[in-house]
Coordinates of C-alpha atoms in Angstrom, one line a residue:
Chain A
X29 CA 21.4 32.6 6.3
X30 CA 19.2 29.3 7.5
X31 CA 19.6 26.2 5.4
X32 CA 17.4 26.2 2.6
X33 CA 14.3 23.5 3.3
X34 CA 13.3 24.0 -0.6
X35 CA 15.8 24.4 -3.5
X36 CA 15.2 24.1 -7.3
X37 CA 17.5 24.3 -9.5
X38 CA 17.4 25.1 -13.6
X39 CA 14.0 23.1 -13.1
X40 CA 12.7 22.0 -16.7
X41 CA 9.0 20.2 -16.9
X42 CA 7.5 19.9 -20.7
X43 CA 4.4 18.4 -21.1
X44 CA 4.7 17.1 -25.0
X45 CA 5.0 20.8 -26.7
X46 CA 4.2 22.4 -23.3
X47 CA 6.7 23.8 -20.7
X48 CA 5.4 24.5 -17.4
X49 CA 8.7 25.2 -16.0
X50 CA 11.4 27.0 -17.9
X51 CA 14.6 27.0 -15.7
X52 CA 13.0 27.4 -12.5
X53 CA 15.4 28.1 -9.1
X54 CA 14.5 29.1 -6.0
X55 CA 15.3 28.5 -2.7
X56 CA 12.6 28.8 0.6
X57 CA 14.6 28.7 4.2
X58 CA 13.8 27.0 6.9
X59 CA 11.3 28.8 9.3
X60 CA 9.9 31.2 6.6
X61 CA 6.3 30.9 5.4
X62 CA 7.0 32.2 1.4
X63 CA 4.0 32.6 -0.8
X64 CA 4.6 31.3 -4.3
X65 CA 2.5 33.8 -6.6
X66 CA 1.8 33.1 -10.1
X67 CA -1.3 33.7 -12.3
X68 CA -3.3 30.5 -13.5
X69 CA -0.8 28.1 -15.3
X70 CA 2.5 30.0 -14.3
X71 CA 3.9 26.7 -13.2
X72 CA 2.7 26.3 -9.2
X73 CA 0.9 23.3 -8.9
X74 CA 3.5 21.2 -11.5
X75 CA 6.5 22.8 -9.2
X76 CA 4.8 21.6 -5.9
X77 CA 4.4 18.1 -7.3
X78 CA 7.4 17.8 -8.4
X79 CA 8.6 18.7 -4.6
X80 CA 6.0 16.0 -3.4
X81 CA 7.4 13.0 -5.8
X82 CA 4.5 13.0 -7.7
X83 CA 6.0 14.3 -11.2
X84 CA 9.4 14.1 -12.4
X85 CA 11.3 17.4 -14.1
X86 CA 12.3 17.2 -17.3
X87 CA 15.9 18.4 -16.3
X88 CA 17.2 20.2 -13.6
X89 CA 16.9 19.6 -9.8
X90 CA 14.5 19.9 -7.2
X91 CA 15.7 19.4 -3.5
X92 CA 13.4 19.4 -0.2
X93 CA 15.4 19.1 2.9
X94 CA 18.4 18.6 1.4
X95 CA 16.9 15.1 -0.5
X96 CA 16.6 14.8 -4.4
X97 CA 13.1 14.9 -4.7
X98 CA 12.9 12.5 -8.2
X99 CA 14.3 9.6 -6.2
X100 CA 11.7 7.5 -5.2
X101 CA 13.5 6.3 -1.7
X102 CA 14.3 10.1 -0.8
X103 CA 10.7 11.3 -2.1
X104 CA 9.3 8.5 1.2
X105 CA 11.5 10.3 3.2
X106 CA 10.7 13.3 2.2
X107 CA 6.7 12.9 2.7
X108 CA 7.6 12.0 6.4
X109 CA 8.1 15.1 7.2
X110 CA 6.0 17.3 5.0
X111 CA 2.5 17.9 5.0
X112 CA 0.8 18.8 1.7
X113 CA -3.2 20.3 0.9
X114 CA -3.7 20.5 -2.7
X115 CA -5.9 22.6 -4.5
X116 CA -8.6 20.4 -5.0
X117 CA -8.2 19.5 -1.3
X118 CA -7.7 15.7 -2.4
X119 CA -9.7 12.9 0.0
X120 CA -10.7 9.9 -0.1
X121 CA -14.7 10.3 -0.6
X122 CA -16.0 6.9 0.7
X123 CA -14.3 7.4 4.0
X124 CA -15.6 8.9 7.1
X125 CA -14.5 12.3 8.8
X126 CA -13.0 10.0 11.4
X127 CA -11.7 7.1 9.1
X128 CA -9.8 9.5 6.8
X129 CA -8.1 10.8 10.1
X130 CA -6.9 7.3 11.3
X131 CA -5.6 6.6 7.9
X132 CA -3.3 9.6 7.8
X133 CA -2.2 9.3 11.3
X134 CA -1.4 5.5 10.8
X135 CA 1.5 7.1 8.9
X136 CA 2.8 9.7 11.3
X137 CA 4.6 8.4 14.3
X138 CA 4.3 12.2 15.6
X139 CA 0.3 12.2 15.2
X140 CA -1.2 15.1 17.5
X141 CA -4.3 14.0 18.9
X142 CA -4.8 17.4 20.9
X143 CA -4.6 19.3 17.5
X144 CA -6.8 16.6 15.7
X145 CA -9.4 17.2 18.8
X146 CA -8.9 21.1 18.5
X147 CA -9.7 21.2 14.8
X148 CA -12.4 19.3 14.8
X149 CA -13.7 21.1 17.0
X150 CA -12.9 24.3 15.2
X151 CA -14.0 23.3 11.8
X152 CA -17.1 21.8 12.8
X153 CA -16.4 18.2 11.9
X154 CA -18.5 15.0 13.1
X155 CA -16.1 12.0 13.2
X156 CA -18.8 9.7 11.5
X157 CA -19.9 11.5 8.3
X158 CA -18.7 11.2 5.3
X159 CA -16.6 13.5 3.5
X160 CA -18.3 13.5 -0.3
X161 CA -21.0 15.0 2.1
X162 CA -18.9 17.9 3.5
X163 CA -19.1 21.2 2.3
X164 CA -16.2 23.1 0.4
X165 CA -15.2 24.8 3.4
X166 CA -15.2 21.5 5.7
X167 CA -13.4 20.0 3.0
X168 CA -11.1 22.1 3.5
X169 CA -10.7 22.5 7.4
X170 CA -10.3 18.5 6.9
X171 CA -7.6 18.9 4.5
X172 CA -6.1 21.2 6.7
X173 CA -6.2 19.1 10.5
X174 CA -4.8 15.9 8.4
X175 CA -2.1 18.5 7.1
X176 CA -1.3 20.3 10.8
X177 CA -1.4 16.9 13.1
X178 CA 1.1 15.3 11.4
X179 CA 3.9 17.6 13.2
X180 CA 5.7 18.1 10.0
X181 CA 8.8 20.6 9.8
X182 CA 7.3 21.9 6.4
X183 CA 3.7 22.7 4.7
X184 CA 2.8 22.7 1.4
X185 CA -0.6 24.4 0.1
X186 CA -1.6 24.8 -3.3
X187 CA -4.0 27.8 -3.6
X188 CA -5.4 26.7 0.6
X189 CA -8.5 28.7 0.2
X190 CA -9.4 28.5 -3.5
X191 CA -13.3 28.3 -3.5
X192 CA -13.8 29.3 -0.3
X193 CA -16.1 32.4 0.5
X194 CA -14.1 35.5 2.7
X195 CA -15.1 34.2 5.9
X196 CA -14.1 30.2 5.6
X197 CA -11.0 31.7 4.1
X198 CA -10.1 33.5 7.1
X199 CA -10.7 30.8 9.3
X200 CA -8.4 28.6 7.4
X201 CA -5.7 31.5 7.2
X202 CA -6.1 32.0 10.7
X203 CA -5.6 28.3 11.8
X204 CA -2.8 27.9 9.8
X205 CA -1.0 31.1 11.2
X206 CA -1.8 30.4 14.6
X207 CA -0.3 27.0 13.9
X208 CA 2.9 27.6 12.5
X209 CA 3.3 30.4 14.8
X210 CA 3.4 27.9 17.9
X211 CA 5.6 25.1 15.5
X212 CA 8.9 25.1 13.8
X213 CA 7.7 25.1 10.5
X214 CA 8.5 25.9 7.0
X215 CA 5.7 27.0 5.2
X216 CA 5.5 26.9 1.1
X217 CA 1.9 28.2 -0.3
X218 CA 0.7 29.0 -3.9
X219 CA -1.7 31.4 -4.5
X220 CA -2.7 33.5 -6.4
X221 CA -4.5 36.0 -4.3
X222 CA -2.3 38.8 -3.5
X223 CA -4.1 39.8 -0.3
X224 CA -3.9 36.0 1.0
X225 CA 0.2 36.3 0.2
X226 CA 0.3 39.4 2.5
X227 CA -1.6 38.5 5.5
X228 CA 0.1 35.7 5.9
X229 CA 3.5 35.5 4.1
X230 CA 6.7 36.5 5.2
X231 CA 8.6 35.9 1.9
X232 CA 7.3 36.0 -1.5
X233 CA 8.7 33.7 -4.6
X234 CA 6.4 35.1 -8.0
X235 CA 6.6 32.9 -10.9
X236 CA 5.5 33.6 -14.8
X237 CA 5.7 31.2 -17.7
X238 CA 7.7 29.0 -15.8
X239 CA 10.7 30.8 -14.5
X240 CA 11.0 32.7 -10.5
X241 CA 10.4 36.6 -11.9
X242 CA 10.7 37.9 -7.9
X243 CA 12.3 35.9 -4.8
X244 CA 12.5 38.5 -1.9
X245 CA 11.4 39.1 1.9
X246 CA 7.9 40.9 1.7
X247 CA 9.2 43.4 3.2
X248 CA 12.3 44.1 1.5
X249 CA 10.2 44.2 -1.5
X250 CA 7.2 46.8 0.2
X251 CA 10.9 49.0 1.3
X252 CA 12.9 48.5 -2.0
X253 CA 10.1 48.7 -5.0
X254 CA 9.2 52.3 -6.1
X255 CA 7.3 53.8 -9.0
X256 CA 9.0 57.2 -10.5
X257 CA 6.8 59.2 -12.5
X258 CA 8.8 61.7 -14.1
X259 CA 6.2 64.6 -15.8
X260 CA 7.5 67.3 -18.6
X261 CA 6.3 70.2 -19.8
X262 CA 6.1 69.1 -23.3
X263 CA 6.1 65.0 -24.2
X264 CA 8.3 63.0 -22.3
X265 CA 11.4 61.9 -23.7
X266 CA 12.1 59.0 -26.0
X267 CA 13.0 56.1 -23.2
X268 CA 15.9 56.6 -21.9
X269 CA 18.4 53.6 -21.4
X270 CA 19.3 54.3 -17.5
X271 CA 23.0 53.1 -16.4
X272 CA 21.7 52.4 -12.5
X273 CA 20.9 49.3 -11.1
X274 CA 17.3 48.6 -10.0
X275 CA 15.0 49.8 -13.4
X276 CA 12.5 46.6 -14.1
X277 CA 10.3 48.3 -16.6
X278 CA 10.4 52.4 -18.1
X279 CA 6.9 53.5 -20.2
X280 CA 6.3 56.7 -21.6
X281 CA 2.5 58.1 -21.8
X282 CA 2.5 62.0 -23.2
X283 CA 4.4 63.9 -20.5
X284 CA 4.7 61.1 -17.8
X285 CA 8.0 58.6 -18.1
X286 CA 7.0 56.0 -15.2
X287 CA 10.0 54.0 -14.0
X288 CA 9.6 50.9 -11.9
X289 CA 12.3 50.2 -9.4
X290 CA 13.2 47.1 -7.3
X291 CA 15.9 49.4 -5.3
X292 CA 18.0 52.6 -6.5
X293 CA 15.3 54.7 -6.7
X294 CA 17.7 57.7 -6.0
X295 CA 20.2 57.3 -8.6
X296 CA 17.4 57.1 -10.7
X297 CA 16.1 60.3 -10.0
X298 CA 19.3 61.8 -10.3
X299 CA 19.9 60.0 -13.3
X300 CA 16.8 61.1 -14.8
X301 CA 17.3 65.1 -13.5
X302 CA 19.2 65.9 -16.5
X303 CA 16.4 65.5 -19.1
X304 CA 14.8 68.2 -17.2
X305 CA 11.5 66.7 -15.9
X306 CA 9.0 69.2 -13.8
X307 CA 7.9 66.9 -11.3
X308 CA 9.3 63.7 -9.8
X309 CA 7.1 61.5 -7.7
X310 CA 8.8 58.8 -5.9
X311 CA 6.1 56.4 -4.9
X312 CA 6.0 52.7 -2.8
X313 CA 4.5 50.1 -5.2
X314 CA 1.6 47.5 -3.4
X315 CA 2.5 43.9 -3.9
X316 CA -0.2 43.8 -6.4
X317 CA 1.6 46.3 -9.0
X318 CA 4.8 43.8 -8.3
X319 CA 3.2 41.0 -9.2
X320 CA 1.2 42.8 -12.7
X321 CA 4.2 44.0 -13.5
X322 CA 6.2 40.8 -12.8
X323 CA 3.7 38.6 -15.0
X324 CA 3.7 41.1 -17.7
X325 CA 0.5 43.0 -17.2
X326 CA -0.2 46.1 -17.1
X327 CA -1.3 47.8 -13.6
Chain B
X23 CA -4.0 1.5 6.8
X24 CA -3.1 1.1 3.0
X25 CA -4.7 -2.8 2.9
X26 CA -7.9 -0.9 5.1
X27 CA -7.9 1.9 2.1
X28 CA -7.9 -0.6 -0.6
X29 CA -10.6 -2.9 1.4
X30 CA -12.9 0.2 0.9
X31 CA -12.6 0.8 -2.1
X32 CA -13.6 -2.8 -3.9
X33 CA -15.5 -4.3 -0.9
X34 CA -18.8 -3.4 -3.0
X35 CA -17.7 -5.0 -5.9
X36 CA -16.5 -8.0 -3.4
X37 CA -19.5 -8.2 -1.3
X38 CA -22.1 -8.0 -4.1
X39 CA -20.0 -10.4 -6.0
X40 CA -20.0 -13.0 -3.3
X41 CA -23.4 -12.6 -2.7
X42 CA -24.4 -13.3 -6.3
X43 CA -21.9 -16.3 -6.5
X44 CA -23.5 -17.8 -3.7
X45 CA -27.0 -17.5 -4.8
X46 CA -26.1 -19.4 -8.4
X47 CA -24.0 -21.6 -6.3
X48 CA -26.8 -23.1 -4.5
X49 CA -28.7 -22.6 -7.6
X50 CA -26.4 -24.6 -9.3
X51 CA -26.9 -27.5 -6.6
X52 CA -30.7 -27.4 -6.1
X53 CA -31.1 -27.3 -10.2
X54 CA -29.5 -30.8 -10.5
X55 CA -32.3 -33.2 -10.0
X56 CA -34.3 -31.3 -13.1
X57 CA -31.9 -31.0 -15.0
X58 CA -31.2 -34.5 -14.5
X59 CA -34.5 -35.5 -15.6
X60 CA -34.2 -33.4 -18.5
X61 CA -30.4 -34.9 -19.2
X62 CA -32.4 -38.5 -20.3
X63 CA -34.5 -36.8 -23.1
X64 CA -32.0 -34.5 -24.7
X65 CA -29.8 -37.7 -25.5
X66 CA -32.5 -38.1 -27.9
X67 CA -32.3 -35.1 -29.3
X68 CA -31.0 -35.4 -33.1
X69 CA -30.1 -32.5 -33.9
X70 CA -27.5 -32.2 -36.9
X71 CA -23.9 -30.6 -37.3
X72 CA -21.9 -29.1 -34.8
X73 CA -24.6 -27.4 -32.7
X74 CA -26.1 -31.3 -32.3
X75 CA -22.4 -32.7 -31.9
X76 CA -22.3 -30.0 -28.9
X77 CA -25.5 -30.4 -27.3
X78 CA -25.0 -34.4 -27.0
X79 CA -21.5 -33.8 -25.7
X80 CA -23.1 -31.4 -22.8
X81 CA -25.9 -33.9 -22.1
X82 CA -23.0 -36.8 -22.0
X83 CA -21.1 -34.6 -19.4
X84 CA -23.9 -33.9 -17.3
X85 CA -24.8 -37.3 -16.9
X86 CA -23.1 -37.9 -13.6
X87 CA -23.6 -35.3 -10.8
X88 CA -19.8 -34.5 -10.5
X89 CA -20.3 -34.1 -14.4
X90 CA -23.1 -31.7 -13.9
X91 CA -21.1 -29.6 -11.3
X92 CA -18.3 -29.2 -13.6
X93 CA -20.5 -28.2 -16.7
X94 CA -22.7 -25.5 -15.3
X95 CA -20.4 -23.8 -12.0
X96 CA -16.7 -24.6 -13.2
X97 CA -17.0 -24.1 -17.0
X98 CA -20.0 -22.2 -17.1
X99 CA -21.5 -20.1 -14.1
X100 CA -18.6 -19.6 -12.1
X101 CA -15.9 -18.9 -14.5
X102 CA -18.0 -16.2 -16.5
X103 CA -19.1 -14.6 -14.0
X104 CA -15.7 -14.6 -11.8
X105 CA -13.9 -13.5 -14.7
X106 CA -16.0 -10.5 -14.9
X107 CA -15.4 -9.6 -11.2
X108 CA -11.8 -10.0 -11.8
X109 CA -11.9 -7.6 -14.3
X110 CA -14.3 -5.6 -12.2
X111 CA -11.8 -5.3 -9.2
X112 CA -8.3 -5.0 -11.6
X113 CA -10.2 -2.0 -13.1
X114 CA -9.2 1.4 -11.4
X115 CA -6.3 0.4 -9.7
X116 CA -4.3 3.3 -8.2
X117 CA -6.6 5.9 -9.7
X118 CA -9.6 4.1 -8.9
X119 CA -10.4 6.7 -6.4
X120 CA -10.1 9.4 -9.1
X121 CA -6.6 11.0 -9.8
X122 CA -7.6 13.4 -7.1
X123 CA -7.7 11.5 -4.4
X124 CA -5.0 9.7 -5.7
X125 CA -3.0 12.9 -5.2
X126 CA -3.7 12.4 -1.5
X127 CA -2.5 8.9 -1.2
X128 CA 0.7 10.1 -3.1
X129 CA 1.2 12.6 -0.8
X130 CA 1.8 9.6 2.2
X131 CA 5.0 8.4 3.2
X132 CA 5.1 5.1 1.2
X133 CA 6.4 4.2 -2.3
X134 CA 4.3 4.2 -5.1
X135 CA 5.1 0.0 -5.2
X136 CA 3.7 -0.3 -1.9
X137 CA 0.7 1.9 -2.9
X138 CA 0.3 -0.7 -6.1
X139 CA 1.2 -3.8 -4.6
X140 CA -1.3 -3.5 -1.6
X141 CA -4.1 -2.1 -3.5
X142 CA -3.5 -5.3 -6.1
X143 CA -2.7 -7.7 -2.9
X144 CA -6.1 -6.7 -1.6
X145 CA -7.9 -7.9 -4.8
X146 CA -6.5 -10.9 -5.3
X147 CA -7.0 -12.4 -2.0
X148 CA -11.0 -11.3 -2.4
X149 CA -10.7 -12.7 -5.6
X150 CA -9.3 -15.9 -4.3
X151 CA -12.2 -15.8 -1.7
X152 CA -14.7 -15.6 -4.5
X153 CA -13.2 -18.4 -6.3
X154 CA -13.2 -20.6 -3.0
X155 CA -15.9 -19.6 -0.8
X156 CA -19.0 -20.6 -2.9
X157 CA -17.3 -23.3 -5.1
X158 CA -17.5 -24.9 -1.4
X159 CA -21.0 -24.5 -0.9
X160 CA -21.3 -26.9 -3.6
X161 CA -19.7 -29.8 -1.2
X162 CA -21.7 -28.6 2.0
X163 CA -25.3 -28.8 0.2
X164 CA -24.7 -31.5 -2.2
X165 CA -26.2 -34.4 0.3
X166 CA -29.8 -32.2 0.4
X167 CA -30.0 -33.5 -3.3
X168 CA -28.9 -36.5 -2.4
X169 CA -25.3 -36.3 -4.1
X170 CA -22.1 -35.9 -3.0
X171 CA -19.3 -33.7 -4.2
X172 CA -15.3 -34.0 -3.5
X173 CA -13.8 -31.2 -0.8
X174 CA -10.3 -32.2 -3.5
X175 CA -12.4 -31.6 -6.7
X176 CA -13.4 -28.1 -5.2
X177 CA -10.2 -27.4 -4.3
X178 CA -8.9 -28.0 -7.6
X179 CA -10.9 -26.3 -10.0
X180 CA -11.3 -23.3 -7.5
X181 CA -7.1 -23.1 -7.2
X182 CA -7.2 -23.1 -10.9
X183 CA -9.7 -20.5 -11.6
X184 CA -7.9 -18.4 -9.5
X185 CA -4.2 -19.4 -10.6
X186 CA -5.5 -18.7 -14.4
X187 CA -8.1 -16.5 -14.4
X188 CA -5.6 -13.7 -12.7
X189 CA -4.6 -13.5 -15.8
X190 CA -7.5 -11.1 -16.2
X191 CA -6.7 -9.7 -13.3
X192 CA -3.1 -8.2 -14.3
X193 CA -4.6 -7.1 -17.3
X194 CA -7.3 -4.8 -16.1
X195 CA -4.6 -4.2 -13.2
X196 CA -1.6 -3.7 -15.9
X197 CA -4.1 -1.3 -18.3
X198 CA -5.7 0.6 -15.0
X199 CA -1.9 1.7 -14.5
X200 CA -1.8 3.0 -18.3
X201 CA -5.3 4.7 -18.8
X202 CA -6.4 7.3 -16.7
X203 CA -10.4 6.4 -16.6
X204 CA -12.2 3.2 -15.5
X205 CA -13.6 1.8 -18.7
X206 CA -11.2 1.6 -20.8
X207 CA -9.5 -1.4 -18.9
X208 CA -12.7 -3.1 -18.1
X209 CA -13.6 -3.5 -21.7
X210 CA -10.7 -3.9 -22.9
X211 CA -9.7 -6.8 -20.9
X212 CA -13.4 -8.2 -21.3
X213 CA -13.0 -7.7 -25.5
X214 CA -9.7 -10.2 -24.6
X215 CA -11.6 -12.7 -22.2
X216 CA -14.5 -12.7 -24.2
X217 CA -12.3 -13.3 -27.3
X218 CA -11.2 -16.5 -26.0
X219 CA -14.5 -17.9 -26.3
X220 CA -15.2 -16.8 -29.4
X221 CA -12.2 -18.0 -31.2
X222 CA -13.0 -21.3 -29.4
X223 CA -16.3 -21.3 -31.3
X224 CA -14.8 -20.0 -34.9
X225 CA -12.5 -23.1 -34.9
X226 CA -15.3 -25.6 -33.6
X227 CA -13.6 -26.0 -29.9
X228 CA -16.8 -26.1 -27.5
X229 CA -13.9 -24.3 -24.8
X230 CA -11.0 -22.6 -25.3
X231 CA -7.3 -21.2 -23.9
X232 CA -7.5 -19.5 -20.9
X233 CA -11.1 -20.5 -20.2
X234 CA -10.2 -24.0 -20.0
X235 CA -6.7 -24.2 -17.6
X236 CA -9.8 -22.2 -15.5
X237 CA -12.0 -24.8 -15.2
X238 CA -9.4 -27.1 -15.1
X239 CA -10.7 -29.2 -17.9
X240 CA -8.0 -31.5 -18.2
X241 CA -8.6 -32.8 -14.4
X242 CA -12.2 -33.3 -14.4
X243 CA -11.5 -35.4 -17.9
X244 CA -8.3 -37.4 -16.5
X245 CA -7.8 -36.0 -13.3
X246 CA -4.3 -34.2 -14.6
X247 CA -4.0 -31.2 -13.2
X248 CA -3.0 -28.2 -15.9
X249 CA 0.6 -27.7 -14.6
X250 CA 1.5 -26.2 -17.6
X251 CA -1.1 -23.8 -18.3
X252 CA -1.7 -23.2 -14.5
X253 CA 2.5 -22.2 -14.8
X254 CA 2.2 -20.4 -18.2
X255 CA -0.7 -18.1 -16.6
X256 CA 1.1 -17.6 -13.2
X257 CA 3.8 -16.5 -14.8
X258 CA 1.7 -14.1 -17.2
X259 CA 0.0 -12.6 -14.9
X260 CA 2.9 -11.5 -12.9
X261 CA 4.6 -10.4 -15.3
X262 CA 1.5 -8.2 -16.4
X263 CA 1.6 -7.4 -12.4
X264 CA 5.3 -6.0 -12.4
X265 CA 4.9 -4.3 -15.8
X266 CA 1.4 -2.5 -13.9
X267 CA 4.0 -1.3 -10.8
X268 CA 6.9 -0.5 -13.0
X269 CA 4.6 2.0 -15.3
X270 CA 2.8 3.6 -11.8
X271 CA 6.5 4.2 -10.4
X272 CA 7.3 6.2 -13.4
X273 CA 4.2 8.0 -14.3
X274 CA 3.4 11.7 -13.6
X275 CA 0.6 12.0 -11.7

């Protein structure tokens, strides 16, 4: 198993009556690009600041490359080797397209000019205007060559391509793939686009109301998750309490009991075959049932 | 890059300032020879109570060129209007550029302190400039009235502006770390700066506090510098200073 780049442990964050996080661990390993999916106000943004130094938890711990990230000498260190676009894609309005690139560089020793020539290029950005006059997108393509040419071992993007329209999005998820592909990088992304998570993630960390509901490999999850609709002649059974590992939520409509699995889906069946059901559908779940189900909505 | 950032974000404020400073500095030179005409009838003004105990101390003053200077740029012109840019440039501070794009700056490898400091670094030295550079103006065009004004005398009451009135400074700074938004500081360390003329006036003192270890009133009277306000306000303001970087090292952002 590779080091973990990312851990949080037990994290706490209240905002006066508010908790944002309520216990949060997880862990992200190096080389992995893990999507962090959560609905509006599950807790992203305030974990990803807290990563970067700019918030402090409440209690617990929060660790990027092995460094505490509430101590403000490690949290320096920590910034020299991470590269962060938030949601708002936060820049410095007064400066030009080229100013605001010599500013960031100035702080990374590593600075690619090649990449800082290639994005412009890609992105469609003149050195000498200024970026209150850029559009959404360009904003965004910015955000995204200051984040890239700094050579860091790990991104961090809250919600990348929030705003964007389908086809700016692409070109942003397509720079950034490309990218990491050709560095050693560790990638850490919120979102909460499900379809954004899949293209481009290769593990998935979903949080609700604070706390990590689902930390797997995408495609452990797309192997292991099943739905098992169970239908009866005659109503469905009262909800039966099932002994095997694996059962994440049971619901009974009329004749159908529908079990959702993260793994066992056999010993669930044959669990189940004694209640005498006339059908049994084993089915694979999309990432998008996971994560309904995992923030407590129905699919 | 940080000192560069922080240039860019108050040189308006800096540049406009020093333009207007200069303009009432030369006013201030090119005025005298009216005003000094004017000086000879006022003294024969008699107007009663403390409002006539005032004017004929101002016309008293202003009877000697070096009098005159010290009256309308040190305690008057200069130190209103300085005051007002130091509040102008303490206001903001961090989050001048909008949490947002303070989120960006946070996101770079250097301490929150160095962030601060450099950002409060940047305005002091402009506001040093703006207490210097057109307070010497004053010396440089004083012989095309056919005066004379001491490069020590400028030095002196420009030093102490400066040394005092960053008083003002921390405190915009010190609030700007505290409050989120832009006005609050600014007129709440104006309610405090303009307080100190007011209470001046409500217990009959043509000048008070702050306002005069600013103009340095004590020098142009007995040429004694104020050591101990000069002290007292150094020591305030940094204070105020450290308090501002202590409160942006431990706030959320």
């Amino acid at each position: 198993m590779p080091e973990p780049i990312i851990e949080t442990v037990a994290l706490r964050k209240t905002y006066g009556d508010v908790e944002a996080l309520r216990g949060l661990t997880l862990q992200v390993q190096a080389g992995s690009i893990c999507g962090f999916l959560g609905r509006n106000g599950a807790g992203k943004t305030t974990t990803l600041k807290i990563l970067l130094g700019m918030m402090r938890p409440t209690s617990g711990e929060a660790r990027v490359f092995g460094r505490r990230a509430d101590d403000s000498t490690a949290s320096v260190e920590i910034r020299r080797d991470v590269a962060f676009v938030g949601e708002d894609k936060p820049l410095f309005d007064y400066m030009t397209v080229s100013e605001m690139v010599r500013f960031t560089a100035a702080f990374y020793p590593r600075w690619r000019r090649d990449l800082e020539r290639h994005y412009l290029g890609i992105f469609g950005l003149s050195p000498a205007v200024k970026v209150k006059t850029l559009s959404r997108g360009m904003r965004t393509g910015l955000a995204v060559l200051l984040a890239l040419c700094r050579d860091a071992r790990l991104l961090i993007l809250d919600e990348p391509t929030s705003g964007l329209d389908p086809a700016v999005s692409e070109q942003v998820l397509q720079a950034l793939v490309s990218h990491v592909a050709s560095a050693e990088m560790t990638v850490f992304f919120s979102s909460h686009h499900i379809a954004e998570v899949e293209q481009i993630a290769d593990r998935v960390v979903m949080i609700d109301r604070g706390r990590a509901t689902v930390a797997a490999a995408l495609d452990d999850l797309r192997e292991q998750y099943r739905r098992i609709r169970f239908v009866f002649d005659d109503d469905a059974p009262a909800v039966p309490v099932f002994r095997a590992e694996g059962v994440e939520r049971v619901s009974r409509d009329g004749r159908v009991l529908t079990v959702l699995a993260s793994g066992g889906a056999e010993r669930i069946v044959e669990e189940a075959r004694p209640l005498g059901p006339v059908s049994i559908d084993v089915i694979p779940v999309s990432l998008k049932e996971i994560f309904l189900e995992s923030s407590g909505v129905e699919g | 890059m940080l000192w560069y950032k922080a240039w860019l974000e108050t040189r308006w404020r800096f540049l406009i300032g020093l333009a207007v400073l200069l303009v009432f500095a030369c006013g201030a030179v090119f005025d005298y020879p009216a005003i000094a005409r004017l000086n000879a009838s006022v003294s024969a003004i008699d107007a009663p109570g403390n409002l006539g105990r005032l004017i004929r101390e101002a016309a008293e003053t202003q009877r000697t060129y070096r009098g005159f200077i010290w009256f309308q740029w040190y305690r008057q012109n200069l130190v209103q209007m300085w005051t007002i840019l130091a509040v102008l440039l303490g206001s903001g501070g961090l989050l001048a550029a909008s949490s947002r794009a303070a989120l960006f700056a946070l996101s770079m490898p250097a301490s929150r302190t160095r962030v601060a400091g450099v950002r409060a670094a940047t305005a002091l030295m402009e506001l040093l400039v703006l207490a210097l550079v057109p307070s010497l103006l004053i010396p440089l065009l004083s012989p095309a009235v056919g005066q004379h004004y001491g490069l020590g005398d400028t030095a002196v009451h420009s030093v102490s502006l400066f040394l005092a009135g960053s008083v003002f400074f921390s405190l915009a700074f010190l609030l700007s770390a505290v409050f989120d938004d832009f006005w609050r500081p600014m007129l709440i360390t104006c309610a405090v700066a303009l307080s100190q003329t007011l209470v001046g006036a409500l217990v009959g003192l043509p000048f008070s506090g702050m306002l005069r270890v600013m103009s340095a009133e004590s020098y142009f009277r007995s040429g004694q510098v104020p050591w101990v306000g000069l002290g007292l306000a150094l020591t305030v303001g940094l204070l105020m200073l450290y308090a501002a970087v202590a409160v942006v090292e431990r706030r959320d952002f």
